[in-house]
mmCIF file of C-alpha atoms in Angstrom:
data_model
loop_
_atom_site.group_PDB
_atom_site.id
_atom_site.type_symbol
_atom_site.label_atom_id
_atom_site.label_comp_id
_atom_site.label_asym_id
_atom_site.label_seq_id
_atom_site.Cartn_x
_atom_site.Cartn_y
_atom_site.Cartn_z
ATOM 1 C CA UNK X 1 -0.061 0.008 -0.014
ATOM 2 C CA UNK X 2 0.886 3.603 -0.369
ATOM 3 C CA UNK X 3 0.703 6.586 1.929
ATOM 4 C CA UNK X 4 -2.629 8.653 1.508
ATOM 5 C CA UNK X 5 -2.256 11.214 -1.103
ATOM 6 C CA UNK X 6 1.368 10.237 -1.516
ATOM 7 C CA UNK X 7 1.763 8.197 -4.727
ATOM 8 C CA UNK X 8 0.486 5.297 -6.705
ATOM 9 C CA UNK X 9 -0.454 1.832 -5.701
ATOM 10 C CA UNK X 10 2.303 -0.653 -4.803
ATOM 11 C CA UNK X 11 4.847 1.973 -3.780
ATOM 12 C CA UNK X 12 6.511 1.921 -0.312
ATOM 13 C CA UNK X 13 6.852 5.206 1.783
ATOM 14 C CA UNK X 14 10.554 5.485 0.973
ATOM 15 C CA UNK X 15 9.544 5.507 -2.689
ATOM 16 C CA UNK X 16 7.283 8.074 -2.373
ATOM 17 C CA UNK X 17 9.888 10.381 -0.768
ATOM 18 C CA UNK X 18 12.595 9.619 -3.310
ATOM 19 C CA UNK X 19 10.066 10.586 -5.852
ATOM 20 C CA UNK X 20 9.404 13.778 -4.177
ATOM 21 C CA UNK X 21 12.937 14.651 -3.982
ATOM 22 C CA UNK X 22 13.884 13.493 -7.290
ATOM 23 C CA UNK X 23 15.568 10.444 -6.699
ATOM 24 C CA UNK X 24 13.292 7.934 -8.044
ATOM 25 C CA UNK X 25 10.632 9.000 -10.717
ATOM 26 C CA UNK X 26 8.500 6.543 -12.410
ATOM 27 C CA UNK X 27 10.135 3.726 -10.846
ATOM 28 C CA UNK X 28 13.438 4.133 -12.583
ATOM 29 C CA UNK X 29 16.388 5.996 -11.153
ATOM 30 C CA UNK X 30 16.711 9.616 -12.717
ATOM 31 C CA UNK X 31 13.496 8.858 -14.697
ATOM 32 C CA UNK X 32 10.429 11.288 -14.943
ATOM 33 C CA UNK X 33 7.575 8.978 -16.028
ATOM 34 C CA UNK X 34 6.426 7.882 -19.405
ATOM 35 C CA UNK X 35 6.350 11.374 -20.685
ATOM 36 C CA UNK X 36 9.583 12.412 -19.427
ATOM 37 C CA UNK X 37 11.306 9.180 -20.861
ATOM 38 C CA UNK X 38 9.548 9.811 -24.246
ATOM 39 C CA UNK X 39 11.062 13.285 -24.536
ATOM 40 C CA UNK X 40 14.499 12.291 -23.543
ATOM 41 C CA UNK X 41 15.193 9.700 -26.111
ATOM 42 C CA UNK X 42 13.277 8.521 -29.251
ATOM 43 C CA UNK X 43 13.760 4.561 -29.687
ATOM 44 C CA UNK X 44 15.449 4.095 -32.980
ATOM 45 C CA UNK X 45 13.270 1.574 -35.301
ATOM 46 C CA UNK X 46 15.083 -1.854 -35.641
ATOM 47 C CA UNK X 47 14.272 -4.295 -38.330
ATOM 48 C CA UNK X 48 12.365 -2.072 -40.599
ATOM 49 C CA UNK X 49 13.246 -1.598 -44.421
ATOM 50 C CA UNK X 50 14.966 1.751 -45.207
ATOM 51 C CA UNK X 51 12.078 3.026 -47.017
ATOM 52 C CA UNK X 52 9.845 2.470 -43.916
ATOM 53 C CA UNK X 53 12.216 4.289 -41.482
ATOM 54 C CA UNK X 54 11.384 7.864 -40.400
ATOM 55 C CA UNK X 55 13.429 9.989 -43.283
ATOM 56 C CA UNK X 56 14.911 6.862 -44.852
ATOM 57 C CA UNK X 57 13.012 6.851 -48.254
ATOM 58 C CA UNK X 58 9.654 7.677 -49.852
ATOM 59 C CA UNK X 59 7.037 8.481 -47.712
ATOM 60 C CA UNK X 60 4.548 5.948 -49.093
ATOM 61 C CA UNK X 61 4.729 2.464 -47.497
ATOM 62 C CA UNK X 62 4.739 0.765 -51.075
ATOM 63 C CA UNK X 63 7.940 2.111 -52.698
ATOM 64 C CA UNK X 64 8.122 2.432 -56.408
ATOM 65 C CA UNK X 65 10.330 -0.014 -57.891
ATOM 66 C CA UNK X 66 11.940 -0.351 -61.536
ATOM 67 C CA UNK X 67 9.730 -1.589 -64.023
ATOM 68 C CA UNK X 68 10.115 -5.192 -65.198
ATOM 69 C CA UNK X 69 9.773 -6.704 -68.894
ATOM 70 C CA UNK X 70 10.850 -3.903 -70.741
ATOM 71 C CA UNK X 71 7.936 -1.626 -69.448
ATOM 72 C CA UNK X 72 8.305 1.852 -68.116
ATOM 73 C CA UNK X 73 8.471 2.077 -64.082
ATOM 74 C CA UNK X 74 6.345 5.209 -64.108
ATOM 75 C CA UNK X 75 2.631 4.665 -64.650
ATOM 76 C CA UNK X 76 2.053 7.940 -66.643
ATOM 77 C CA UNK X 77 5.029 7.306 -69.152
ATOM 78 C CA UNK X 78 3.572 3.627 -69.914
ATOM 79 C CA UNK X 79 0.173 5.156 -71.045
ATOM 80 C CA UNK X 80 1.460 7.477 -74.021
ATOM 81 C CA UNK X 81 0.922 4.734 -76.531
ATOM 82 C CA UNK X 82 -2.709 4.057 -75.286
ATOM 83 C CA UNK X 83 -3.803 7.573 -75.134
ATOM 84 C CA UNK X 84 -6.548 8.718 -78.130
ATOM 85 C CA UNK X 85 -5.331 12.440 -77.961
ATOM 86 C CA UNK X 86 -2.269 14.359 -76.401
ATOM 87 C CA UNK X 87 -4.113 15.155 -73.027
ATOM 88 C CA UNK X 88 -6.036 11.761 -72.590
ATOM 89 C CA UNK X 89 -5.813 10.573 -69.092
ATOM 90 C CA UNK X 90 -9.215 9.049 -68.543
ATOM 91 C CA UNK X 91 -10.075 6.392 -71.318
ATOM 92 C CA UNK X 92 -10.310 3.013 -69.979
ATOM 93 C CA UNK X 93 -6.978 2.135 -72.171
ATOM 94 C CA UNK X 94 -4.761 4.449 -70.578
ATOM 95 C CA UNK X 95 -6.344 3.659 -66.889
ATOM 96 C CA UNK X 96 -5.477 0.050 -67.524
ATOM 97 C CA UNK X 97 -2.164 0.743 -68.724
ATOM 98 C CA UNK X 98 -1.661 2.710 -65.913
ATOM 99 C CA UNK X 99 -2.946 0.378 -63.192
ATOM 100 C CA UNK X 100 -0.856 -2.350 -64.881
ATOM 101 C CA UNK X 101 2.221 -0.339 -64.514
ATOM 102 C CA UNK X 102 1.402 -0.056 -60.843
ATOM 103 C CA UNK X 103 0.711 -3.547 -60.518
ATOM 104 C CA UNK X 104 4.016 -4.408 -61.745
ATOM 105 C CA UNK X 105 5.683 -1.973 -59.242
ATOM 106 C CA UNK X 106 3.918 -3.603 -56.306
ATOM 107 C CA UNK X 107 4.275 -7.041 -57.335
ATOM 108 C CA UNK X 108 8.255 -6.559 -57.260
ATOM 109 C CA UNK X 109 7.908 -4.534 -54.068
ATOM 110 C CA UNK X 110 6.247 -7.641 -52.662
ATOM 111 C CA UNK X 111 8.875 -10.068 -53.827
ATOM 112 C CA UNK X 112 10.932 -8.186 -51.490
ATOM 113 C CA UNK X 113 8.916 -7.269 -48.849
ATOM 114 C CA UNK X 114 6.705 -10.359 -48.439
ATOM 115 C CA UNK X 115 4.851 -9.115 -44.907
ATOM 116 C CA UNK X 116 3.931 -5.648 -46.281
ATOM 117 C CA UNK X 117 0.088 -6.479 -45.922
ATOM 118 C CA UNK X 118 -0.842 -2.896 -46.616
ATOM 119 C CA UNK X 119 0.751 -3.280 -50.064
ATOM 120 C CA UNK X 120 -0.942 -6.674 -50.739
ATOM 121 C CA UNK X 121 -4.159 -4.888 -49.718
ATOM 122 C CA UNK X 122 -3.447 -2.008 -52.108
ATOM 123 C CA UNK X 123 -2.465 -4.677 -55.098
ATOM 124 C CA UNK X 124 -5.905 -6.471 -54.490
ATOM 125 C CA UNK X 125 -7.653 -3.054 -54.783
ATOM 126 C CA UNK X 126 -5.840 -1.971 -58.179
ATOM 127 C CA UNK X 127 -6.298 -5.592 -59.748
ATOM 128 C CA UNK X 128 -10.073 -5.327 -58.987
ATOM 129 C CA UNK X 129 -10.131 -1.879 -60.547
ATOM 130 C CA UNK X 130 -8.089 -3.055 -63.646
ATOM 131 C CA UNK X 131 -10.650 -6.010 -64.029
ATOM 132 C CA UNK X 132 -13.705 -3.889 -64.027
ATOM 133 C CA UNK X 133 -12.174 -1.610 -66.651
ATOM 134 C CA UNK X 134 -11.294 -4.552 -68.742
ATOM 135 C CA UNK X 135 -14.698 -5.859 -68.278
ATOM 136 C CA UNK X 136 -16.091 -2.420 -69.431
ATOM 137 C CA UNK X 137 -13.887 -2.125 -72.424
ATOM 138 C CA UNK X 138 -14.420 -5.839 -73.645
ATOM 139 C CA UNK X 139 -18.427 -4.962 -73.462
ATOM 140 C CA UNK X 140 -18.006 -1.519 -75.175
ATOM 141 C CA UNK X 141 -14.984 -2.162 -77.810
ATOM 142 C CA UNK X 142 -13.848 -5.590 -78.132
ATOM 143 C CA UNK X 143 -11.241 -4.886 -80.594
ATOM 144 C CA UNK X 144 -9.486 -2.204 -78.325
ATOM 145 C CA UNK X 145 -9.782 -4.785 -75.724
ATOM 146 C CA UNK X 146 -7.789 -7.330 -77.649
ATOM 147 C CA UNK X 147 -5.170 -4.750 -78.394
ATOM 148 C CA UNK X 148 -5.175 -3.647 -74.859
ATOM 149 C CA UNK X 149 -4.542 -7.092 -73.386
ATOM 150 C CA UNK X 150 -1.881 -8.000 -76.147
ATOM 151 C CA UNK X 151 0.259 -4.917 -75.629
ATOM 152 C CA UNK X 152 0.135 -5.118 -72.002
ATOM 153 C CA UNK X 153 0.496 -8.874 -71.963
ATOM 154 C CA UNK X 154 -2.695 -9.553 -69.752
ATOM 155 C CA UNK X 155 -4.281 -12.831 -69.712
ATOM 156 C CA UNK X 156 -7.930 -12.901 -71.095
ATOM 157 C CA UNK X 157 -9.792 -14.250 -68.179
ATOM 158 C CA UNK X 158 -13.066 -12.591 -69.020
#
């Protein structure tokens, strides 16, 4: 038990006096409780990949990787051949090409970082979007659908 009005549960009378005198704070000699300890020294993250450390890489958890298979690493650059006009960014073919480039990046990232579950979730979301766009393109313009999947090397599962 403690002293009435003199400290937390489980402290002995001597601990309370030392806490008031500055000798023992927060149960640790020289300590000042949880807030003071956090203000004194920030623990360094251990075992995290460089891109996930504070100040150690891109802000996003899924770092962009270099493209594979001769494709451009940047999703915007990979869409130029699918554009209907100079400023086209919204047509289904351009969106599919952009998403395909991002799928390649995330797949390469996950090959290195197998336990990046946030990235896995993002990849599944992107694959779903791409599948919906492919279905739309197949239903509206079959010839463009076939050209797009041939150019991007996507299997025809629809």
